Short mmCIF file of C-alpha atoms in Angstrom, two decimals:
data_model
loop_
_atom_site.label_atom_id
_atom_site.label_comp_id
_atom_site.label_asym_id
_atom_site.label_seq_id
_atom_site.Cartn_x
_atom_site.Cartn_y
_atom_site.Cartn_z
CA MET A 1 -18.04 71.64 -15.37
CA LEU A 2 -19.96 74.22 -17.42
CA ARG A 3 -23.63 73.53 -16.72
CA ALA A 4 -26.66 75.07 -18.34
CA SER A 5 -27.69 76.78 -15.24
CA SER A 6 -24.52 78.90 -15.19
CA ARG A 7 -25.13 80.58 -18.47
CA PRO A 8 -26.05 84.31 -18.51
CA VAL A 9 -28.98 83.52 -20.78
CA ARG A 10 -30.20 80.02 -21.81
CA ARG A 11 -29.37 79.48 -25.41
CA TRP A 12 -32.83 78.49 -26.57
CA ARG A 13 -34.47 81.45 -24.62
CA ARG A 14 -31.89 83.70 -26.35
CA TYR A 15 -33.11 82.42 -29.70
CA ALA A 16 -36.58 84.00 -29.23
CA MET A 17 -34.94 87.15 -27.87
CA CYS A 18 -32.59 87.59 -30.86
CA ALA A 19 -35.34 86.77 -33.40
CA ALA A 20 -37.49 89.59 -31.89
CA ALA A 21 -34.52 91.94 -31.82
CA MET A 22 -33.07 91.49 -35.29
CA VAL A 23 -35.17 94.21 -36.86
CA LEU A 24 -34.15 96.67 -33.98
CA ALA A 25 -30.51 95.55 -34.36
CA ALA A 26 -30.63 96.56 -38.08
CA SER A 27 -31.71 100.02 -37.33
CA CYS A 28 -30.04 100.62 -34.09
CA ALA A 29 -26.45 99.00 -34.41
CA THR A 30 -23.55 101.51 -33.97
CA PRO A 31 -21.65 101.88 -37.29
CA VAL A 32 -18.39 99.98 -37.08
CA SER A 33 -16.52 103.15 -37.80
CA GLU A 34 -17.80 104.73 -34.59
CA GLN A 35 -17.08 101.89 -32.33
CA ASP A 36 -14.56 102.00 -29.59
CA PRO A 37 -11.39 100.22 -30.78
CA GLY A 38 -10.34 99.19 -27.31
CA VAL A 39 -10.75 95.83 -25.76
CA GLY A 40 -14.28 96.44 -24.60
CA ALA A 41 -16.60 94.49 -22.36
CA ALA A 42 -15.68 90.94 -21.43
CA SER A 43 -18.12 88.06 -21.83
CA SER A 44 -20.19 87.66 -18.77
CA GLY A 45 -19.91 84.67 -16.49
CA PRO A 46 -17.18 83.56 -14.10
CA GLU A 47 -14.03 81.56 -15.02
CA PRO A 48 -15.19 77.96 -15.12
CA LYS A 49 -13.90 76.06 -12.13
CA GLY A 50 -15.79 72.75 -12.72
CA GLU A 51 -14.96 69.11 -12.59
CA TYR A 52 -12.60 67.12 -14.64
CA PRO A 53 -11.89 65.74 -17.24
CA ARG A 54 -13.30 68.40 -19.55
CA THR A 55 -14.14 67.13 -23.02
CA ALA A 56 -15.06 68.57 -26.28
CA VAL A 57 -16.03 67.50 -29.85
CA TYR A 58 -14.80 69.18 -33.03
CA TYR A 59 -17.33 67.96 -35.62
CA LEU A 60 -17.17 69.35 -39.04
CA ASP A 61 -19.16 66.90 -41.23
CA GLN A 62 -21.54 68.69 -43.52
CA ASP A 63 -23.91 65.94 -44.30
CA SER A 64 -25.29 64.75 -40.94
CA LEU A 65 -25.22 65.51 -37.20
CA PRO A 66 -24.68 62.95 -34.43
CA PRO A 67 -27.60 62.14 -32.22
CA ILE A 68 -28.31 64.42 -29.27
CA ASP A 69 -27.34 61.91 -26.60
CA GLU A 70 -23.94 61.40 -28.13
CA LEU A 71 -23.09 65.05 -28.40
CA ALA A 72 -24.54 65.75 -24.85
CA ARG A 73 -21.61 63.56 -23.43
CA TYR A 74 -19.23 66.33 -24.11
CA ASP A 75 -18.84 69.61 -22.34
CA LEU A 76 -18.00 71.71 -25.36
CA VAL A 77 -19.31 71.08 -28.93
CA VAL A 78 -18.10 72.67 -32.13
CA ILE A 79 -20.19 72.26 -35.30
CA ASP A 80 -20.42 74.22 -38.47
CA HIS A 81 -22.40 77.47 -38.48
CA GLU A 82 -24.43 76.31 -41.38
CA TRP A 83 -26.28 73.86 -39.13
CA ALA A 84 -28.31 76.77 -37.75
CA GLN A 85 -30.08 76.95 -41.06
CA ARG A 86 -30.06 73.16 -41.86
CA ALA A 87 -30.98 71.49 -38.65
CA PRO A 88 -34.51 71.62 -37.19
CA GLN A 89 -34.98 73.94 -34.20
CA SER A 90 -35.86 70.96 -32.05
CA PHE A 91 -32.20 69.78 -32.44
CA PHE A 92 -30.81 72.98 -30.75
CA ARG A 93 -33.62 72.91 -28.19
CA GLU A 94 -33.13 69.37 -27.19
CA LEU A 95 -29.29 69.77 -26.98
CA ASP A 96 -29.82 72.88 -24.82
CA GLU A 97 -32.18 71.00 -22.59
CA ALA A 98 -29.66 68.05 -22.10
CA ASP A 99 -28.54 67.71 -18.46
CA PRO A 100 -25.81 68.90 -18.34
CA ALA A 101 -25.99 70.80 -21.63
CA PRO A 102 -22.71 71.27 -23.60
CA ARG A 103 -21.58 74.76 -24.68
CA LEU A 104 -22.21 75.03 -28.45
CA LEU A 105 -19.86 76.87 -30.69
CA ALA A 106 -20.35 77.70 -34.35
CA TYR A 107 -17.40 76.90 -36.56
CA VAL A 108 -16.64 79.95 -38.79
CA ASN A 109 -13.81 80.41 -41.32
CA LEU A 110 -13.41 83.97 -42.48
CA VAL A 111 -9.94 83.47 -44.01
CA ASP A 112 -10.51 81.07 -47.01
CA TYR A 113 -12.60 82.41 -49.86
CA PRO A 114 -13.76 79.40 -51.90
CA ASP A 115 -13.51 79.08 -55.71
CA ALA A 116 -17.00 77.52 -55.88
CA LEU A 117 -19.82 76.44 -53.61
CA GLY A 118 -22.66 73.95 -53.84
CA SER A 119 -26.25 75.18 -53.76
CA ALA A 120 -27.60 78.16 -51.87
CA GLU A 121 -29.96 76.01 -50.04
CA TYR A 122 -26.98 73.84 -48.77
CA TRP A 123 -24.51 76.80 -48.03
CA PRO A 124 -26.75 79.74 -47.16
CA GLY A 125 -24.36 81.30 -44.61
CA ARG A 126 -21.33 81.01 -47.01
CA TYR A 127 -23.36 82.27 -49.90
CA ASP A 128 -24.17 85.42 -47.96
CA LEU A 129 -20.69 85.86 -46.57
CA TRP A 130 -18.90 85.30 -49.87
CA GLN A 131 -21.66 86.98 -52.02
CA PHE A 132 -22.29 84.05 -54.32
CA SER A 133 -25.31 84.25 -56.62
CA ASN A 134 -24.78 80.69 -57.87
CA SER A 135 -22.23 77.95 -57.34
CA THR A 136 -19.47 79.65 -59.47
CA SER A 137 -20.47 83.40 -59.54
CA SER A 138 -19.60 85.85 -56.80
CA SER A 139 -19.67 89.57 -56.35
CA PHE A 140 -17.13 89.48 -53.50
CA PRO A 141 -14.88 92.47 -53.89
CA PRO A 142 -11.49 91.43 -55.31
CA GLN A 143 -9.84 94.24 -53.25
CA TRP A 144 -10.65 92.10 -50.09
CA LEU A 145 -8.61 89.09 -51.36
CA ALA A 146 -4.79 88.79 -50.70
CA THR A 147 -2.96 89.37 -54.00
CA THR A 148 0.44 90.36 -55.03
CA ALA A 149 1.15 93.69 -56.77
CA SER A 150 1.23 91.76 -60.04
CA GLY A 151 -2.24 90.29 -59.51
CA GLN A 152 -1.41 86.86 -58.33
CA THR A 153 -3.73 85.32 -55.74
CA VAL A 154 -2.40 84.09 -52.29
CA SER A 155 -3.81 80.88 -50.87
CA GLU A 156 -3.25 78.89 -47.72
CA TRP A 157 -5.76 75.99 -48.52
CA PRO A 158 -6.48 74.18 -51.85
CA GLN A 159 -9.03 75.73 -54.01
CA THR A 160 -9.40 78.84 -51.89
CA SER A 161 -8.01 82.32 -51.83
CA LEU A 162 -6.73 84.11 -48.70
CA THR A 163 -8.64 87.12 -47.62
CA ASN A 164 -6.96 90.40 -46.73
CA LEU A 165 -7.68 90.83 -42.97
CA THR A 166 -5.18 93.55 -42.40
CA ASP A 167 -6.32 96.85 -41.09
CA VAL A 168 -4.80 98.58 -44.18
CA ALA A 169 -6.86 96.62 -46.62
CA PRO A 170 -8.64 98.68 -49.44
CA GLN A 171 -12.04 99.87 -48.22
CA VAL A 172 -15.27 98.89 -50.01
CA GLN A 173 -18.28 101.05 -49.26
CA GLY A 174 -16.37 102.50 -46.21
CA ARG A 175 -15.30 99.16 -44.73
CA ILE A 176 -12.19 96.94 -44.67
CA PHE A 177 -12.94 93.20 -44.98
CA ALA A 178 -12.21 92.62 -41.21
CA GLU A 179 -15.05 94.84 -40.27
CA TYR A 180 -17.40 93.40 -42.89
CA ALA A 181 -16.50 89.83 -41.81
CA ALA A 182 -17.08 90.56 -38.14
CA GLN A 183 -20.43 92.24 -38.85
CA TRP A 184 -21.47 89.12 -40.84
CA VAL A 185 -20.73 86.84 -37.83
CA VAL A 186 -22.83 89.17 -35.68
CA ASP A 187 -25.73 89.48 -38.09
CA GLN A 188 -25.88 86.02 -39.74
CA VAL A 189 -24.38 83.64 -37.23
CA TRP A 190 -24.86 84.95 -33.70
CA ALA A 191 -28.25 86.44 -34.61
CA THR A 192 -29.66 82.94 -35.07
CA GLY A 193 -29.68 82.69 -31.33
CA VAL A 194 -28.69 78.92 -31.04
CA TRP A 195 -24.93 79.45 -30.24
CA ASP A 196 -23.04 80.01 -27.09
CA GLY A 197 -20.08 81.23 -29.03
CA ILE A 198 -17.89 81.32 -32.16
CA PHE A 199 -14.94 79.09 -33.11
CA LEU A 200 -12.75 81.16 -35.48
CA ASP A 201 -10.67 78.79 -37.64
CA VAL A 202 -7.25 79.89 -39.10
CA TRP A 203 -7.29 82.92 -36.81
CA GLY A 204 -3.65 83.53 -35.96
CA ASP A 205 -1.13 86.41 -35.94
CA ARG A 206 0.73 84.73 -38.79
CA ILE A 207 -0.51 82.52 -41.63
CA TYR A 208 2.34 80.12 -41.95
CA THR A 209 0.71 78.06 -44.65
CA ALA A 210 0.25 80.84 -47.15
CA ASP A 211 1.85 79.93 -50.44
CA ARG A 212 3.41 83.44 -50.87
CA ASP A 213 5.36 85.33 -48.31
CA ARG A 214 5.04 88.77 -50.05
CA TRP A 215 1.87 90.36 -51.20
CA ASP A 216 0.30 93.79 -51.54
CA ILE A 217 -1.74 94.35 -48.30
CA ASP A 218 -2.79 97.98 -49.06
CA GLY A 219 -3.31 98.09 -52.87
CA ASP A 220 -0.44 100.58 -53.50
CA GLY A 221 1.23 98.32 -56.01
CA ILE A 222 4.07 97.33 -53.80
CA ASP A 223 4.30 93.84 -52.15
CA GLU A 224 4.94 93.84 -48.42
CA THR A 225 7.18 91.19 -46.78
CA GLU A 226 6.05 88.62 -44.19
CA ASP A 227 7.62 90.80 -41.46
CA GLN A 228 5.69 93.89 -42.64
CA ILE A 229 2.45 91.94 -42.70
CA TYR A 230 2.51 89.84 -39.60
CA GLY A 231 3.77 90.03 -36.04
CA PRO A 232 2.00 90.92 -32.71
CA ASP A 233 1.58 94.59 -33.82
CA GLY A 234 1.51 94.18 -37.57
CA PRO A 235 -1.33 95.16 -39.89
CA TRP A 236 -2.67 91.53 -40.04
CA ALA A 237 -2.84 91.27 -36.22
CA ARG A 238 -4.39 94.72 -35.99
CA GLY A 239 -7.10 93.65 -38.50
CA LEU A 240 -7.95 90.67 -36.42
CA ALA A 241 -8.14 92.84 -33.32
CA ARG A 242 -10.57 95.09 -35.14
CA ALA A 243 -12.77 92.18 -36.13
CA GLU A 244 -12.64 90.81 -32.57
CA GLN A 245 -13.60 93.99 -31.03
CA ILE A 246 -16.65 94.35 -33.28
CA MET A 247 -17.78 90.91 -32.31
CA ARG A 248 -17.12 91.42 -28.60
CA THR A 249 -18.99 94.74 -28.59
CA GLN A 250 -22.02 93.47 -30.40
CA MET A 251 -21.92 89.88 -28.79
CA PRO A 252 -20.82 90.63 -25.08
CA GLU A 253 -21.81 87.17 -23.83
CA ALA A 254 -20.34 85.10 -26.72
CA ILE A 255 -17.48 82.68 -26.20
CA LEU A 256 -14.83 83.55 -28.79
CA ILE A 257 -12.19 80.91 -29.46
CA ALA A 258 -9.24 81.16 -31.99
CA ASN A 259 -7.87 78.07 -33.72
CA SER A 260 -4.32 79.18 -34.34
CA ASN A 261 -1.37 81.11 -32.87
CA ARG A 262 -3.32 84.14 -31.78
CA ILE A 263 -1.73 86.24 -29.02
CA LEU A 264 -4.29 86.86 -26.32
CA HIS A 265 -2.78 89.88 -24.58
CA ARG A 266 -5.44 92.64 -24.46
CA SER A 267 -7.60 90.61 -26.90
CA PRO A 268 -11.39 90.20 -26.55
CA LEU A 269 -11.02 86.46 -27.15
CA ASN A 270 -11.88 83.84 -24.52
CA GLY A 271 -9.17 81.44 -25.42
CA ARG A 272 -7.45 79.31 -27.97
CA ALA A 273 -7.39 75.80 -29.61
CA TRP A 274 -4.45 73.55 -30.47
CA GLU A 275 -5.12 71.23 -33.41
CA SER A 276 -3.15 68.01 -33.53
CA PHE A 277 -2.02 68.73 -29.99
CA ALA A 278 1.17 67.00 -28.83
CA ASP A 279 0.96 64.56 -31.75
CA PRO A 280 4.24 63.41 -33.09
CA ARG A 281 2.46 61.86 -36.07
CA ALA A 282 1.43 65.32 -37.10
CA ASP A 283 5.07 66.42 -36.70
CA ARG A 284 4.28 68.13 -33.40
CA ASP A 285 6.67 68.04 -30.63
CA PRO A 286 4.78 66.89 -27.55
CA LYS A 287 6.74 68.75 -24.76
CA THR A 288 6.82 72.04 -26.86
CA ASP A 289 3.05 71.79 -27.39
CA VAL A 290 2.27 71.09 -23.74
CA GLN A 291 4.58 73.81 -22.63
CA ASP A 292 2.94 76.26 -24.98
CA TYR A 293 -0.52 75.23 -23.94
CA VAL A 294 0.09 75.31 -20.15
CA THR A 295 1.96 78.73 -20.36
CA ILE A 296 -0.63 80.40 -22.50
CA ALA A 297 -3.62 78.96 -20.61
CA SER A 298 -2.19 79.86 -17.17
CA ALA A 299 -1.28 83.45 -18.17
CA GLY A 300 -4.87 84.59 -17.72
CA GLU A 301 -4.66 87.11 -20.65
CA GLN A 302 -7.99 86.04 -22.17
CA GLN A 303 -11.32 87.39 -21.46
CA PRO A 304 -13.35 85.33 -18.89
CA PRO A 305 -14.45 82.74 -18.96
CA GLY A 306 -11.14 81.32 -20.17
CA ILE A 307 -11.62 78.29 -22.47
CA TYR A 308 -8.87 76.32 -23.96
CA MET A 309 -9.25 73.39 -26.29
CA THR A 310 -6.87 70.67 -27.47
CA ILE A 311 -7.86 68.66 -30.54
CA ASP A 312 -6.66 65.28 -31.77
CA ARG A 313 -7.63 62.64 -34.23
CA GLN A 314 -6.70 59.07 -35.10
CA ARG A 315 -3.79 59.10 -37.65
CA GLY A 316 -3.04 55.99 -39.67
CA ASP A 317 -4.50 52.66 -38.55
CA PRO A 318 -2.92 51.90 -35.30
CA GLU A 319 -3.79 48.65 -33.31
CA ALA A 320 -6.12 49.13 -30.46
CA ALA A 321 -3.38 49.26 -27.77
CA GLU A 322 -1.55 52.12 -29.70
CA ARG A 323 -4.81 53.99 -30.17
CA TYR A 324 -5.63 53.85 -26.55
CA ARG A 325 -2.16 54.86 -25.53
CA ARG A 326 -2.42 57.87 -27.71
CA ALA A 327 -5.74 58.83 -26.26
CA ARG A 328 -4.40 58.48 -22.72
CA PHE A 329 -1.43 60.68 -23.52
CA PHE A 330 -3.39 63.48 -25.16
CA LEU A 331 -6.04 63.52 -22.44
CA THR A 332 -3.63 63.45 -19.51
CA ALA A 333 -1.41 66.18 -21.22
CA THR A 334 -4.58 68.36 -21.51
CA LEU A 335 -5.26 67.65 -17.82
CA LEU A 336 -2.06 69.32 -16.81
CA GLN A 337 -4.06 72.62 -17.28
CA ASP A 338 -7.77 73.40 -17.28
CA GLY A 339 -8.52 72.73 -20.91
CA TYR A 340 -11.04 70.68 -22.84
CA TRP A 341 -9.84 67.69 -24.85
CA ALA A 342 -11.50 66.93 -28.27
CA PRO A 343 -10.80 63.44 -29.44
CA MET A 344 -11.90 62.59 -33.04
CA GLY A 345 -11.73 59.60 -35.23
CA GLU A 346 -9.82 59.41 -38.47
CA HIS A 347 -11.44 62.58 -39.68
CA TYR A 348 -13.55 65.36 -38.16
CA GLY A 349 -16.85 63.75 -39.03
CA GLU A 350 -16.24 60.74 -36.81
CA LEU A 351 -16.69 60.85 -33.06
CA ALA A 352 -14.35 59.17 -30.62
CA TYR A 353 -14.91 58.42 -26.82
CA TYR A 354 -12.65 56.65 -24.46
CA ASP A 355 -12.96 55.07 -21.01
CA GLU A 356 -10.85 57.75 -19.37
CA MET A 357 -13.21 60.53 -20.44
CA ASP A 358 -15.99 59.34 -17.95
CA GLY A 359 -13.97 56.94 -15.88
CA ALA A 360 -15.22 53.79 -17.58
CA GLY A 361 -18.88 54.69 -16.62
CA GLN A 362 -18.40 56.62 -13.46
CA GLY A 363 -19.85 59.73 -15.11
CA ARG A 364 -18.67 63.19 -16.43
CA GLY A 365 -16.33 65.01 -14.12
CA TYR A 366 -15.55 61.87 -12.13
CA LEU A 367 -12.16 63.16 -10.99
CA GLY A 368 -13.75 66.16 -9.34
CA ARG A 369 -12.05 69.48 -8.90
CA ALA A 370 -8.29 70.05 -9.30
CA VAL A 371 -6.33 70.58 -6.17
CA VAL A 372 -4.35 73.32 -7.79
CA GLU A 373 -6.40 75.28 -10.41
CA ASN A 374 -4.74 77.05 -13.33
CA PRO A 375 -1.21 75.81 -12.78
CA SER A 376 1.82 77.37 -14.53
CA TRP A 377 4.53 75.72 -16.43
CA GLU A 378 7.04 76.73 -13.67
CA MET A 379 4.83 75.12 -11.06
CA MET A 380 4.57 72.01 -13.19
CA ASN A 381 8.44 71.63 -13.36
CA GLN A 382 8.89 71.98 -9.54
CA PRO A 383 9.29 68.61 -7.60
CA TYR A 384 5.92 67.34 -6.79
CA THR A 385 4.26 68.92 -3.76
CA ALA A 386 0.79 69.90 -2.68
CA GLY A 387 -1.01 68.33 -5.68
CA ILE A 388 1.21 69.24 -8.60
CA GLY A 389 4.74 68.84 -9.95
CA THR A 390 7.26 66.37 -11.40
CA VAL A 391 7.61 62.83 -9.98
CA ALA A 392 10.29 61.47 -12.32
CA GLU A 393 12.31 62.62 -15.32
CA GLY A 394 9.80 63.88 -17.76
CA VAL A 395 6.80 62.67 -15.70
CA TYR A 396 4.14 65.09 -14.44
CA ARG A 397 1.52 64.63 -11.79
CA ARG A 398 -1.66 66.64 -11.11
CA ASP A 399 -3.99 65.73 -8.19
CA PHE A 400 -7.79 66.07 -8.09
CA ASP A 401 -10.51 65.57 -5.49
CA ASN A 402 -11.11 61.91 -6.52
CA GLY A 403 -7.75 60.82 -7.91
CA MET A 404 -4.76 61.90 -9.95
CA ILE A 405 -3.14 61.95 -13.39
CA LEU A 406 0.38 61.10 -14.49
CA VAL A 407 1.80 62.00 -17.99
CA ASN A 408 5.21 61.07 -19.21
CA LEU A 409 6.48 63.70 -21.79
CA GLY A 410 9.90 61.96 -21.81
CA ILE A 411 11.49 59.44 -24.14
CA GLU A 412 11.97 56.59 -21.64
CA ALA A 413 9.63 54.70 -19.36
CA GLN A 414 9.65 55.74 -15.77
CA SER A 415 8.73 54.05 -12.48
CA VAL A 416 6.71 56.23 -10.08
CA THR A 417 5.94 55.69 -6.33
CA LEU A 418 2.58 57.10 -5.61
CA GLY A 419 2.76 57.79 -1.81
CA ARG A 420 -0.47 55.95 -1.12
CA THR A 421 -2.77 53.30 -2.68
CA TYR A 422 -4.73 54.22 -5.81
CA ARG A 423 -6.97 52.23 -8.06
CA HIS A 424 -6.67 51.84 -11.78
CA LEU A 425 -9.89 52.48 -13.74
CA ARG A 426 -11.81 49.37 -14.59
CA GLY A 427 -11.90 49.85 -18.29
CA ARG A 428 -13.69 48.08 -21.18
CA GLN A 429 -11.49 49.29 -24.03
CA ASP A 430 -7.97 48.51 -22.76
CA PRO A 431 -8.29 46.20 -19.78
CA SER A 432 -4.54 45.52 -19.88
CA VAL A 433 -3.92 49.03 -18.47
CA ASN A 434 -7.29 49.91 -16.83
CA THR A 435 -7.34 46.78 -14.70
CA GLY A 436 -9.14 48.04 -11.70
CA GLU A 437 -6.22 46.92 -9.51
CA LEU A 438 -5.10 48.63 -6.40
CA VAL A 439 -1.48 50.03 -6.77
CA ASP A 440 1.03 52.09 -4.78
CA SER A 441 3.56 52.34 -7.72
CA VAL A 442 3.21 52.29 -11.49
CA ARG A 443 5.55 52.34 -14.49
CA ILE A 444 4.70 54.92 -17.27
CA PRO A 445 5.90 54.23 -20.82
CA ALA A 446 7.25 57.14 -22.81
CA GLU A 447 4.49 59.39 -24.26
CA ASP A 448 1.80 57.71 -22.28
CA GLY A 449 -0.44 58.78 -19.43
CA LEU A 450 -2.44 57.26 -16.62
CA ILE A 451 -5.51 58.12 -14.50
CA LEU A 452 -5.76 56.67 -11.05
CA VAL A 453 -8.69 57.08 -8.62
CA PHE A 454 -9.06 56.70 -4.94
CA PRO A 455 -10.09 53.18 -3.85
#
């Protein structure tokens, strides 16, 4: 578990340091054109080797924040960067002083330029980023928006325009948009001193949701194709890499997480997020998602500390038994690797918490450490031995100091012999599953999971 004492600098202490240094930073910062384009320094601190389960919250409500004690139940908290200006300083101080304190990441979207914003008092960060003078007037350079050669705007989200994050985008005052956006994160978000890192939304090597597959990336009057724009070494990915390097160079201890299909090889990022992880109701294939998550997280190509996050929310209005089955499935699937699971309610402004997250009152990290840290997909698919592997068709097992997890990624229920006696959690939400009973064998339905502890 990531505890406050393991941080290179306590968040609240850094607030004072950053406030005192902002004037110096403005005069001493290296111009982006002179910075080393290489990977640069990794964020400080060791790879987290804490206890499990690891939990997170992805809270994007703009009108209110949950109470401190509710947020402090999670190991990782993502909230909008605007809260650094809206919330009282006491909120961040008290959250930082919670024991154990969660890592706090600022949600940032540098991809979707809005058609309009509310008041400057409510959206101070976005007003600055997008250069709004009032709710509908902006001086943001049109050269930095993705447009076709005929002048049609590209969009990937309603009522927004896609920005041109390629490294061949037209320069404005000597900078491409990727450089401008990254410097804004450094100067306006990180400089507040209240964050442990940045959560970059829609930050992938390809924007699959764009409504146009051809547009003019360099302003030469000719539309480039998707294959000419995207790809691991394409101009879009190179632009992201440029922005990442600026952020890493000037924020060496920041945790940088991408919420999309970003390739991490030689990247300054610390990890990735999977939204709607393994959720068939969101048209996701569970086994494909789990394989992708385990493979990428185990590859170790991120900067330390490696942090991976899976996000799921309730969809539709399932009965309680179905809601709890989905929660068990997503959490145990996340526990096949070392990531953080973020369960949400019906939307990203509603928290959710399940018995399996703290063992029905046993406390955070109740499973203890994993017997096998950072397992690969190949290890997962070997017959179970020494703490990890398959125990039936489609059923995976991983052992921990204080128990074990099973998850069935298959399409049929399976019976599993455990090899010794374990105990079900004694739950309050779904007592038909978390019975507290002692067992030496169990039956796991399809797309379900189970956490068992030592008696």
